[in-house]
Coordinates of C-alpha atoms in Angstrom, one line a residue:
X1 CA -20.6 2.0 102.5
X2 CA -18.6 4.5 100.5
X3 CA -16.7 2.8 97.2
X4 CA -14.3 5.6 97.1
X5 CA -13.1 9.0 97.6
X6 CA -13.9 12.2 95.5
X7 CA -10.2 12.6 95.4
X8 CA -10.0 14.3 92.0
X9 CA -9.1 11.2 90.3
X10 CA -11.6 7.9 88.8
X11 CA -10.7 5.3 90.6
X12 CA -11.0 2.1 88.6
X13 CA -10.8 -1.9 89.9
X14 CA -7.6 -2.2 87.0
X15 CA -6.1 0.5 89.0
X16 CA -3.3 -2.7 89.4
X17 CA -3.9 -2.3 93.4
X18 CA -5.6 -5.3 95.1
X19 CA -8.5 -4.7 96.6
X20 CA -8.4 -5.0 100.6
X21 CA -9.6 -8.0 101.8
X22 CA -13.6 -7.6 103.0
X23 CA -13.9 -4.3 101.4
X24 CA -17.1 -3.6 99.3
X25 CA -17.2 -3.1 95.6
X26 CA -18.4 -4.0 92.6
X27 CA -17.7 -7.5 91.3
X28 CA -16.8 -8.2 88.0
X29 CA -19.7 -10.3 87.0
X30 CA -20.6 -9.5 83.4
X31 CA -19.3 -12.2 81.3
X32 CA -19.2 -11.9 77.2
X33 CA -23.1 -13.6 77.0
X34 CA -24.4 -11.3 79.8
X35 CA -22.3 -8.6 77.9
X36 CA -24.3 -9.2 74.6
X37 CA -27.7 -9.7 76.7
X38 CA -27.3 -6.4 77.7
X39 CA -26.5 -4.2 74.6
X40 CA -29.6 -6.4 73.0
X41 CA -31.8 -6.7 75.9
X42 CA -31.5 -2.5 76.0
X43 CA -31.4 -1.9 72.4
X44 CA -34.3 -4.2 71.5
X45 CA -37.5 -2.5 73.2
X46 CA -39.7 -0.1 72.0
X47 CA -38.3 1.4 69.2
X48 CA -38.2 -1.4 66.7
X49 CA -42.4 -1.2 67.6
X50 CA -42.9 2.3 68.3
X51 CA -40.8 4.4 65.8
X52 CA -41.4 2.8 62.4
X53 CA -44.5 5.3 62.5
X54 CA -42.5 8.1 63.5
X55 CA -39.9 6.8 61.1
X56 CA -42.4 6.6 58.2
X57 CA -44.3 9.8 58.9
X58 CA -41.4 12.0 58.3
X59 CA -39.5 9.9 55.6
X60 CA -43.0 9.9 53.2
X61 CA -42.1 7.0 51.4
X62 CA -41.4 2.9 52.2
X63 CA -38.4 3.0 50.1
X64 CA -37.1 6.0 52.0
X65 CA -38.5 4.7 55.7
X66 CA -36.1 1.5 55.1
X67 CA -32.9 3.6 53.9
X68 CA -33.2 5.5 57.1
X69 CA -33.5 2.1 59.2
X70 CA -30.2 1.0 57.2
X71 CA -28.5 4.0 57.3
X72 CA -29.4 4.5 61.2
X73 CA -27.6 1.1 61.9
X74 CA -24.7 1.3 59.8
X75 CA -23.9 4.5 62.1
X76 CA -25.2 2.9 64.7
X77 CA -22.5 0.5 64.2
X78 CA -20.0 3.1 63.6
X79 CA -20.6 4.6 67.4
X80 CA -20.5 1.3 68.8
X81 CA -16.8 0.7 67.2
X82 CA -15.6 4.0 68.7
X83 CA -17.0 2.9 72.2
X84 CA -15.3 -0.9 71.8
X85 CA -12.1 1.7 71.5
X86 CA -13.0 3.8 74.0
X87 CA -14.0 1.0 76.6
X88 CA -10.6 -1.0 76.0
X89 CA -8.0 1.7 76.5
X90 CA -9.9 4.1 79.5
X91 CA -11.1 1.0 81.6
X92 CA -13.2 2.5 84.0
X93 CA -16.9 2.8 84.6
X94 CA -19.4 5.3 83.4
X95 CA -19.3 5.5 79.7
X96 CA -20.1 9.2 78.6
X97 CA -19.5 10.7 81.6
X98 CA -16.1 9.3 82.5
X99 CA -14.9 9.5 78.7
X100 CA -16.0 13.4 78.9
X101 CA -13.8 13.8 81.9
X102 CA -10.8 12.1 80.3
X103 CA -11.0 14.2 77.1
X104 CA -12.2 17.7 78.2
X105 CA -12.2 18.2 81.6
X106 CA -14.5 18.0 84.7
X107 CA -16.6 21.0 83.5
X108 CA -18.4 19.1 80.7
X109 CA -18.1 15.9 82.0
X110 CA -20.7 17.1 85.3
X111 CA -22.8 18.5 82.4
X112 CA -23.3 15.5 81.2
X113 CA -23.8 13.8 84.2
X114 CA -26.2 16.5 85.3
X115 CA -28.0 16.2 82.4
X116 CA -28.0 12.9 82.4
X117 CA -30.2 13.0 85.9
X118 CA -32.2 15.6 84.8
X119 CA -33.2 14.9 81.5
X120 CA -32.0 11.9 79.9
X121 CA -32.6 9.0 81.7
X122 CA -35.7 9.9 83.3
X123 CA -37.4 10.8 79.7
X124 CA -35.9 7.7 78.2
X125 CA -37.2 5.1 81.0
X126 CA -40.4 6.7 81.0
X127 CA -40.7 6.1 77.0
X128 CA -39.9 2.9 77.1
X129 CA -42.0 2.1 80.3
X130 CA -44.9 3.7 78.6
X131 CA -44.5 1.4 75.7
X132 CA -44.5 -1.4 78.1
X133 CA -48.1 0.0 79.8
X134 CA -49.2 -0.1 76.5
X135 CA -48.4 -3.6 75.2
X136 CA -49.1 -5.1 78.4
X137 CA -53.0 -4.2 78.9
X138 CA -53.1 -4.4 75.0
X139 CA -54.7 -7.8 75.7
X140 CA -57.5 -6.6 77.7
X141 CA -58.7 -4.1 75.5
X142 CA -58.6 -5.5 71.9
X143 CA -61.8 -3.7 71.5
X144 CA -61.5 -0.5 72.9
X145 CA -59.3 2.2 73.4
X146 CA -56.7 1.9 76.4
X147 CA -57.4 4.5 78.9
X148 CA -54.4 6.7 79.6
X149 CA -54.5 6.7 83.1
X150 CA -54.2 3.0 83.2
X151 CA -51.1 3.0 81.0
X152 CA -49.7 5.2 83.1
X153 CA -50.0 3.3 87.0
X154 CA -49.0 0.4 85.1
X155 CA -46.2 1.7 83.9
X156 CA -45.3 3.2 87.4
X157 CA -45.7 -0.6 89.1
X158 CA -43.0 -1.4 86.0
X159 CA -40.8 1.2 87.1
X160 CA -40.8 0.6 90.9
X161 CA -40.5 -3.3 90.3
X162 CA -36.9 -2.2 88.0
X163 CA -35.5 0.0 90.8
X164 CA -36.5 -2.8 93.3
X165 CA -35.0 -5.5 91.1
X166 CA -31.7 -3.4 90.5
X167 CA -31.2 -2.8 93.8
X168 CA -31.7 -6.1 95.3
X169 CA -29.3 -8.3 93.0
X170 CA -26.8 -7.7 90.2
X171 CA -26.9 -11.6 89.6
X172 CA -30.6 -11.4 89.5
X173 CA -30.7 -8.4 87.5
X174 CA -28.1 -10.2 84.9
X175 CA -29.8 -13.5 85.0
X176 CA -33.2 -12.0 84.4
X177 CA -31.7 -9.5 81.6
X178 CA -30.5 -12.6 79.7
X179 CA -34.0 -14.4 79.8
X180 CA -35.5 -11.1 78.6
X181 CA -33.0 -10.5 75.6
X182 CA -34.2 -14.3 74.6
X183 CA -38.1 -13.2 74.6
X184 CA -37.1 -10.3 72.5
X185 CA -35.6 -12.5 69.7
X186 CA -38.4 -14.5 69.8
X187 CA -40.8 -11.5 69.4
X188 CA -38.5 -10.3 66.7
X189 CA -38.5 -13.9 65.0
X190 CA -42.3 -14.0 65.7
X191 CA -42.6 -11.2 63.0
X192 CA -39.6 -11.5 60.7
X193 CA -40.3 -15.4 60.3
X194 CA -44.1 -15.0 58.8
X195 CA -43.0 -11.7 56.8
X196 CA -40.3 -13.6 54.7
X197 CA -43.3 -16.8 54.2
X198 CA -45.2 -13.2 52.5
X199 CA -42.4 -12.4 50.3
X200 CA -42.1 -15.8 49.2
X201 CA -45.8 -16.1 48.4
X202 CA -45.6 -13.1 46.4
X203 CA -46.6 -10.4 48.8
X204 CA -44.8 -7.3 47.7
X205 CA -47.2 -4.8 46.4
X206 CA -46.2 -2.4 49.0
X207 CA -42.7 -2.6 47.6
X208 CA -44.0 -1.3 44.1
X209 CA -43.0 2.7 43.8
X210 CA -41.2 2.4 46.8
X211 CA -40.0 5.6 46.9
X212 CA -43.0 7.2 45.4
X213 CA -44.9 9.3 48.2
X214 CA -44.6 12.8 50.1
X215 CA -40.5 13.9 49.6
X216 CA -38.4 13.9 52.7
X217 CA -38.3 17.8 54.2
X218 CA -35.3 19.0 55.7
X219 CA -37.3 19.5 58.6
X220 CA -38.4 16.0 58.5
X221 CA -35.7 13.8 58.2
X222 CA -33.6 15.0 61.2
X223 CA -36.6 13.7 63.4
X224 CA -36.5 11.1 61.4
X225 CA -33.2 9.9 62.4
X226 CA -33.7 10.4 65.5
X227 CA -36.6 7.8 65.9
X228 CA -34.6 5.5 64.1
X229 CA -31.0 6.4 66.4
X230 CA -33.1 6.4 69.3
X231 CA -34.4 2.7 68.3
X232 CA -31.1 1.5 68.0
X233 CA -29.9 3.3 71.2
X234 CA -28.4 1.0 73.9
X235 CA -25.1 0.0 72.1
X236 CA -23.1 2.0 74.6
X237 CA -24.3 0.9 77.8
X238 CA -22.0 -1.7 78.4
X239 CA -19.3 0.6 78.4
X240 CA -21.6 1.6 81.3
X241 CA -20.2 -1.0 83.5
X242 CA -16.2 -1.6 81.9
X243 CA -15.4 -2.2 85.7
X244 CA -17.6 -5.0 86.4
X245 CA -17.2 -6.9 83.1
X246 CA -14.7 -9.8 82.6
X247 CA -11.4 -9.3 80.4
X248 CA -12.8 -6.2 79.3
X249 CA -9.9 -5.8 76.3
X250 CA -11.6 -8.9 74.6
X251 CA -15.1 -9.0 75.9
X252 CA -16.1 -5.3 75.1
X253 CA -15.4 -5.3 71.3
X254 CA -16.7 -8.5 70.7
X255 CA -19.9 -7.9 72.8
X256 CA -20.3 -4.8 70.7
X257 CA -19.8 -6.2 67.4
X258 CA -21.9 -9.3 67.5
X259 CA -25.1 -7.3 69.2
X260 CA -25.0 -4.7 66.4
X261 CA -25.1 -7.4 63.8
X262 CA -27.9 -9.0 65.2
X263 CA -29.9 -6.2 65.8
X264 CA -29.1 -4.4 62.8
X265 CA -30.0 -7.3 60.3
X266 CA -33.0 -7.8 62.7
X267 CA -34.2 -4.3 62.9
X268 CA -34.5 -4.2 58.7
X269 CA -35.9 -7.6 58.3
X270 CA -38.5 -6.6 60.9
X271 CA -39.1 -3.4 59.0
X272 CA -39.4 -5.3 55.6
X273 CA -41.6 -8.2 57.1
X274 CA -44.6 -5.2 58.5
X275 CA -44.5 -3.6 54.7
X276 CA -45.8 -7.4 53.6
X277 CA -48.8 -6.8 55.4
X278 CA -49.4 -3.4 56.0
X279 CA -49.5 -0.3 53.9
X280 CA -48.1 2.7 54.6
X281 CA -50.9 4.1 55.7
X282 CA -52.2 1.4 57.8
X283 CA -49.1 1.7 59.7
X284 CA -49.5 5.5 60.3
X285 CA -52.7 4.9 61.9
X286 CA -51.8 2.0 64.0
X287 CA -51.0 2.6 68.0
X288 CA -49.4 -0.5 68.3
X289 CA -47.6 -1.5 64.5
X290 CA -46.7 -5.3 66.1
X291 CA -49.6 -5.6 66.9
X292 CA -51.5 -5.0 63.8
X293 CA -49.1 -7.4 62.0
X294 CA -49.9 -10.2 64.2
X295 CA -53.6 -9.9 63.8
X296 CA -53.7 -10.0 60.3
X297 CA -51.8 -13.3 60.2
X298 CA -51.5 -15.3 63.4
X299 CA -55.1 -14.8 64.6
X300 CA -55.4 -15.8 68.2
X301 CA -51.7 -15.8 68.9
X302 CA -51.6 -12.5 68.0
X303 CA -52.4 -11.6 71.5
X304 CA -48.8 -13.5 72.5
X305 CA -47.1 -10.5 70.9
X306 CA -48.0 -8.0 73.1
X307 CA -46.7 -9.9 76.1
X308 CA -43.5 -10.4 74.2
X309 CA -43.2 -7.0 73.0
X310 CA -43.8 -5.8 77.0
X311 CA -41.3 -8.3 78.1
X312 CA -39.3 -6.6 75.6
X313 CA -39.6 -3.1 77.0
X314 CA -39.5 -4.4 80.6
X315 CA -35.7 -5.4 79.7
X316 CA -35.0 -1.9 78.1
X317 CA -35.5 -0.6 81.0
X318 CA -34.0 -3.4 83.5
X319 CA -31.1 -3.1 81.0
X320 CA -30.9 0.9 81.1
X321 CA -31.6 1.2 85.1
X322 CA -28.8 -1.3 85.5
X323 CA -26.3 0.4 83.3
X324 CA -26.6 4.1 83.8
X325 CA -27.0 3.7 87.8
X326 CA -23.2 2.7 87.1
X327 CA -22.5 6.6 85.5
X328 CA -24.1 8.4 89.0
X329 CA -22.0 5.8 91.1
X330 CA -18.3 7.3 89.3
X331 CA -19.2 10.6 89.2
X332 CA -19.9 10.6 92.9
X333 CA -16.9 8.8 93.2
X334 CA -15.2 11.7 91.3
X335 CA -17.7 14.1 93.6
X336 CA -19.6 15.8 91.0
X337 CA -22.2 13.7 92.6
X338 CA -23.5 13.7 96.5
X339 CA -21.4 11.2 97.7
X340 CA -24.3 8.9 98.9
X341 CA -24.8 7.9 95.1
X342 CA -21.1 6.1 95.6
X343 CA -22.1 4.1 98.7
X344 CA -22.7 0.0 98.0
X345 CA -24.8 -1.7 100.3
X346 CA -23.0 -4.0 102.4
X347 CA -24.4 -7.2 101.7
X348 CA -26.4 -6.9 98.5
X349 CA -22.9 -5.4 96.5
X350 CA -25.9 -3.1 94.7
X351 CA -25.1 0.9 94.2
X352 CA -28.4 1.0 96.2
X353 CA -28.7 5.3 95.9
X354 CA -27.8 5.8 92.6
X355 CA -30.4 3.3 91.5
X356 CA -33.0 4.5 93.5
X357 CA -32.4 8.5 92.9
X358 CA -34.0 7.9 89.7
X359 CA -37.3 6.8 90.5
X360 CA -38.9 10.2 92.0
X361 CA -37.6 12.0 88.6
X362 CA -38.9 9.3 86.4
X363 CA -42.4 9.2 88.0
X364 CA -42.5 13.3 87.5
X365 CA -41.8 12.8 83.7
X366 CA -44.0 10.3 83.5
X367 CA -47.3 12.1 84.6
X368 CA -46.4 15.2 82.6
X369 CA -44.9 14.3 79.5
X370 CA -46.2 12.9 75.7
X371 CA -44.6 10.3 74.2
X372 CA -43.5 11.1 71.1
X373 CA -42.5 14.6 72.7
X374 CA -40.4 13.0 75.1
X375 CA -38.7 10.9 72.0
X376 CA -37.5 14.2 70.8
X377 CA -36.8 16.1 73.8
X378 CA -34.1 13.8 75.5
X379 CA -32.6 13.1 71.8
X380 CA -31.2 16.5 71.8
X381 CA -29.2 16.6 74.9
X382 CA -28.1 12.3 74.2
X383 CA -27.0 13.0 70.5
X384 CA -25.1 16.3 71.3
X385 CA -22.9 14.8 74.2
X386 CA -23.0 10.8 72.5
X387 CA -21.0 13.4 69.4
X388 CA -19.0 15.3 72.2
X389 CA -17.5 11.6 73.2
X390 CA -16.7 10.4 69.6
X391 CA -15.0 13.6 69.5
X392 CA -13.2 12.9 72.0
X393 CA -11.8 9.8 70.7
X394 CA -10.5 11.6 68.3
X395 CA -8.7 14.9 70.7
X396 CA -7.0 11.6 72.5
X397 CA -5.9 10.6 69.7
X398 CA -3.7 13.6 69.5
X399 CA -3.4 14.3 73.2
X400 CA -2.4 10.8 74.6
X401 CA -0.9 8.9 71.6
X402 CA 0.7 6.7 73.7
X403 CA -2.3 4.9 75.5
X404 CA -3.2 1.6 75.0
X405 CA -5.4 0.9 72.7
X406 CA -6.0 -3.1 72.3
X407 CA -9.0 -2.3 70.0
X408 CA -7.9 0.9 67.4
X409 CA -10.5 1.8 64.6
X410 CA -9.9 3.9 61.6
X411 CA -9.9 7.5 62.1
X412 CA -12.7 8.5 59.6
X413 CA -15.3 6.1 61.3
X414 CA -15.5 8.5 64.5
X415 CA -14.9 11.7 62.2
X416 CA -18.2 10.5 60.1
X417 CA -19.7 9.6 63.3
X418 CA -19.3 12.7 65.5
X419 CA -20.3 14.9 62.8
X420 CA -23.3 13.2 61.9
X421 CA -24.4 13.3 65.2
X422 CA -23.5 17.3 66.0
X423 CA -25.3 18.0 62.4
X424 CA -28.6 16.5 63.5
X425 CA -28.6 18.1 66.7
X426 CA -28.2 21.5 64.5
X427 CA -30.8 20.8 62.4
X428 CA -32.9 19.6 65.0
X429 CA -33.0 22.8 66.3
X430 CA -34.6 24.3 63.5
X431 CA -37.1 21.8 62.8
X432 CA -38.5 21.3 66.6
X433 CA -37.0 24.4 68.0
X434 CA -39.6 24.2 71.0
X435 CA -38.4 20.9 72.8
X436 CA -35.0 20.6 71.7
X437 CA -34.7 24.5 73.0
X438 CA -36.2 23.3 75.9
X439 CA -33.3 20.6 76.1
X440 CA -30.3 23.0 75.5
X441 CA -31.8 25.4 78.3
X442 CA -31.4 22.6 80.9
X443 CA -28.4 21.2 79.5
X444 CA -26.9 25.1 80.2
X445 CA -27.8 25.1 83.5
X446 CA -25.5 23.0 84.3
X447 CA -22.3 25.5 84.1
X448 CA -23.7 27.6 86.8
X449 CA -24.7 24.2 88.8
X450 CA -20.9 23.1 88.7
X451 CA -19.5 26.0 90.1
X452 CA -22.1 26.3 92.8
X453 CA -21.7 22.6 93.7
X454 CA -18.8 21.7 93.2
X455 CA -16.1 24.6 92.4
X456 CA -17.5 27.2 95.1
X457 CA -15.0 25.9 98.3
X458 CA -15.7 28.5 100.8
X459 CA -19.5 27.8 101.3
X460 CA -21.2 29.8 104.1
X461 CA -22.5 27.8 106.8
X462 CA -25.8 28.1 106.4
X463 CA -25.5 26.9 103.1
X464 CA -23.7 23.7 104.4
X465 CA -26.5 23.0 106.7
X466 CA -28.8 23.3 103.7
X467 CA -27.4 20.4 102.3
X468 CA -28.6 18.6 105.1
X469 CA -27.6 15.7 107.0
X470 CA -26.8 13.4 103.7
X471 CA -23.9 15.3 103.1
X472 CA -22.7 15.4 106.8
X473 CA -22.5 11.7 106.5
X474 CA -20.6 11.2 103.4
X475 CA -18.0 14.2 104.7
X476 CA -17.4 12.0 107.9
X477 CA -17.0 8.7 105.9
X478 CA -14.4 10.4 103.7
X479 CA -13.0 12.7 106.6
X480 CA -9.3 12.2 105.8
X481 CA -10.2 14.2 102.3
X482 CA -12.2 16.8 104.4
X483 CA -10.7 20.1 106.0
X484 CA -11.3 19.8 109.7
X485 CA -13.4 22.7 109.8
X486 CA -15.8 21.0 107.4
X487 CA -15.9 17.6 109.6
X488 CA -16.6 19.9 112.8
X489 CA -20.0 21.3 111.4
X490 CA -20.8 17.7 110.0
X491 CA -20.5 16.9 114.3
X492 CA -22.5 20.3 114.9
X493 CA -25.3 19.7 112.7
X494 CA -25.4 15.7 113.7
X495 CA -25.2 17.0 116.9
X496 CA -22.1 14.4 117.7
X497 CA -19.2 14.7 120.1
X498 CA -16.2 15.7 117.3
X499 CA -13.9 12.9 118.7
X500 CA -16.5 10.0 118.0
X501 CA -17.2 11.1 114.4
X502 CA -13.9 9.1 113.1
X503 CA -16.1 6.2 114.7
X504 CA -18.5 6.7 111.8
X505 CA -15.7 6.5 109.2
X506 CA -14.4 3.0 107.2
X507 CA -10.8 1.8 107.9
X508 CA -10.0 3.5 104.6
X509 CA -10.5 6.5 106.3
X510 CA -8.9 6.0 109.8
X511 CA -7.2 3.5 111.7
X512 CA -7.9 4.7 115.0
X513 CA -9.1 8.1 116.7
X514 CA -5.7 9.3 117.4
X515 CA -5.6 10.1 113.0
X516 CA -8.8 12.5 113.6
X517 CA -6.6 13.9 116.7
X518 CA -3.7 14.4 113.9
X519 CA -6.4 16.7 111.6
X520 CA -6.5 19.4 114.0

């Protein structure tokens, strides 16, 4: 069933009309512990086990490595604040995307999105699903190398069993997010909790010359912070689901703010605690850093922290399914999305297509992509437009000075934050032109893409029936929106009598067939 028009305008459930009785949409369900559940439950999953190599290799030095972890979540913080902002005053669903289309327009805003579903999301859940592949048959095959393949179907049965989860219950889905965030403070206390028992016994010889090693490149450090950004990526995604969240003017900010302090202090304790055990070489030539840790001082328990560290990444990507399936369900709603992506099933109250749309995508990056490649590539394309928001902030500033804003923060904080952002995407550039060109090449094609789709009016016919049948159903749900001619080859190519198509429609769109009689 359709949850709104692509009328030109977001519709939001603080629109200050009451919903009609019986009709199907979102509930708001995300209270402020399910809020926090899911910023940390999506931040805290690979990353923090993954990219300390990748931070490491291209910092040279411990000393340097841990500034960059610092550093990384002090902005990180930064982006979050401007999001608590943006979230309280523009209270509608879809994060980027809808805060795109406030600022600058549809034109960049269906960029985004289209990027988003071509790119983004699919490289990002098949990162973090590989890192759950990984951990999870790490048990089996302590003495031996993993083989790819099986990572991969593994990885695959996570993915499907997300979508599936997703699209079956949002209460499930929450309840299940929370249990998850707990595991991953648990594996995170796992680590941090024997590290600091090393630095009381005296265990700090990798600390000596911390900064003595290979020298930070230019061409280095930009990927660097990008392992690091990417490992504390997730702090937006509530703002993912503003609709569905309770008292969103209180919950939002303090949501934000108490996740980021929590992960933050965790992510550098964690980082400090591995450099009690393990040199920085050892942790270069480690697959699986947590790992390592654990064997060298829990012996036999060390094989809990693989589970842990999969549960971990299983909740990244619950958390991120969950959240961005929110972002294709508004800009349907707006119509720079087929308009099946906006329909909720009946019964369930899940946005049942745009949770599912992702799985075929996902499943293509994940049999063709690398890891660490894939790390980079979507970075490019997430930075640039996560800048492009912040930005934003700042143009509405200026533009709208009269909005609401129950949550304001100071100016320079988004300033700092949007040009840190836009300078490692230009840097990046140079230093991997390969797949961040890659990146800006498909991020371009979505200009042409939005005026093929969605500014071209006077489509031929036979580019109508094209489309197919998907969007013959969607035009007859919201007929009253529709020019008549457009409803008529909808009936042609269903092969429906034209009276009896209004049947097809909700009672949003008619009250009875003599209002389809009216359109001619």
């Amino acid at each position: 069933m359709p949850a709104g028009q692509a009328n030109g305008k977001l519709s939001s459930m603080d629109s200050g009309q009451p919903a009609r009785e019986g009709k199907v949409v979102l509930k708001k369900k995300v209270t402020l512990l399910r809020g926090i559940s899911i910023i940390i439950g999506t931040i805290i999953g690979a990353g923090i086990f993954i990219s300390p190599k990748g931070i490491l290799k291209n910092t040279g030095s411990v000393g340097m490595s841990l500034t960059v972890w610092t550093v990384c979540g002090i902005l990180s913080l930064f982006g979050a604040l401007c999001y608590a902002e943006l979230g309280t005053c523009i209270k509608k669903s879809g994060g980027h995307y809808t805060y795109i289309l406030e600022a600058f327009g549809p034109l960049p805003a269906f960029v985004r999105v289209w990027v988003e579903l071509l790119i983004i999301r699919p490289a990002a859940t098949a990162v973090i699903s590989l890192a759950f592949g990984r951990y999870i048959l790490e048990p089996f095959f302590m003495q031996c190398e993993i083989p790819e393949l099986a990572i991969k179907l593994i990885t695959a049965v996570g993915i499907t069993l997300v979508m599936v989860l997703n699209s079956t219950s949002v209460s499930w889905s929450a309840r299940i997010q929370m249990f998850l965030t707990f595991c991953k403070l648990v594996a995170i206390l796992i680590i941090i909790v024997p590290g600091v028992i090393q630095l009381i016994k005296g265990e700090t010889q990798h600390f000596k010359n911390a900064f003595a090693g290979n020298d930070a490149s230019v061409m280095g450090l930009p990927l660097a912070f990008y392992s690091g950004m990417y490992a504390y990526s997730g702090w937006f995604y509530l703002n993912f689901v503003t609709e569905e969240v309770e008292n969103p003017e209180k919950n939002i900010p303090l949501a934000i703010c108490i996740s980021m302090i929590i992960v933050t202090v965790g992510y550098v304790l964690t980082n400090v605690a591995y450099f009690t055990t393990i040199s920085a070489g050892e942790l270069l030539l480690s697959k699986a850093v947590a790992v390592t840790f654990a064997e060298r001082l829990m012996g036999d328990f060390s094989l809990a922290v693989p589970v842990f560290v999969a549960l971990s990444c299983f909740g990244s990507m619950n958390g991120g399914i969950f959240a961005v399936s929110r972002m294709f369900f508004v800009a349907s709603r707006e119509g720079h999305l087929p308009e099946i992506l906006s329909m909720i099933h009946v019964r369930k109250h899940t946005p049942l297509p745009a949770v599912i749309v992702l799985h075929p995508l996902t499943m293509i990056m994940l049999f063709t992509g690398d890891l660490y490649s894939l790390l980079n590539f979507l970075s490019f394309a997430r930075w640039l437009f996560i800048g492009l928001v912040v930005a934003g902030l700042i143009y509405l500033r200026y533009k709208r000075p009269d909005m609401p804003r129950p949550f304001k923060v100071p100016l320079f904080i988004p300033a700092l934050f949007s040009f840190t952002c836009l300078f490692m995407v230009a840097l990046s550039l140079y230093s991997d032109p390969v797949n961040t060109g890659i990146g800006f090449a498909i991020t371009l094609t979505g200009i042409p893409a939005y005026y093929l789709f969605i500014v071209w009016d006077n489509k031929p016919k036979w580019f109508k029936k094209l489309l197919g049948k998907s969007w013959c159903g969607t035009s007859l749900l919201h007929a009253d929106s529709r020019r008549f001619s457009e409803l008529s080859l909808c009936c042609e190519i269903l092969q429906i009598n034209a009276l009896s198509c209004c049947e097809l429609g909700d009672d949003d769109s008619f009250q009875n067939k003599g209002n389809f009689q009216n359109m001619k």
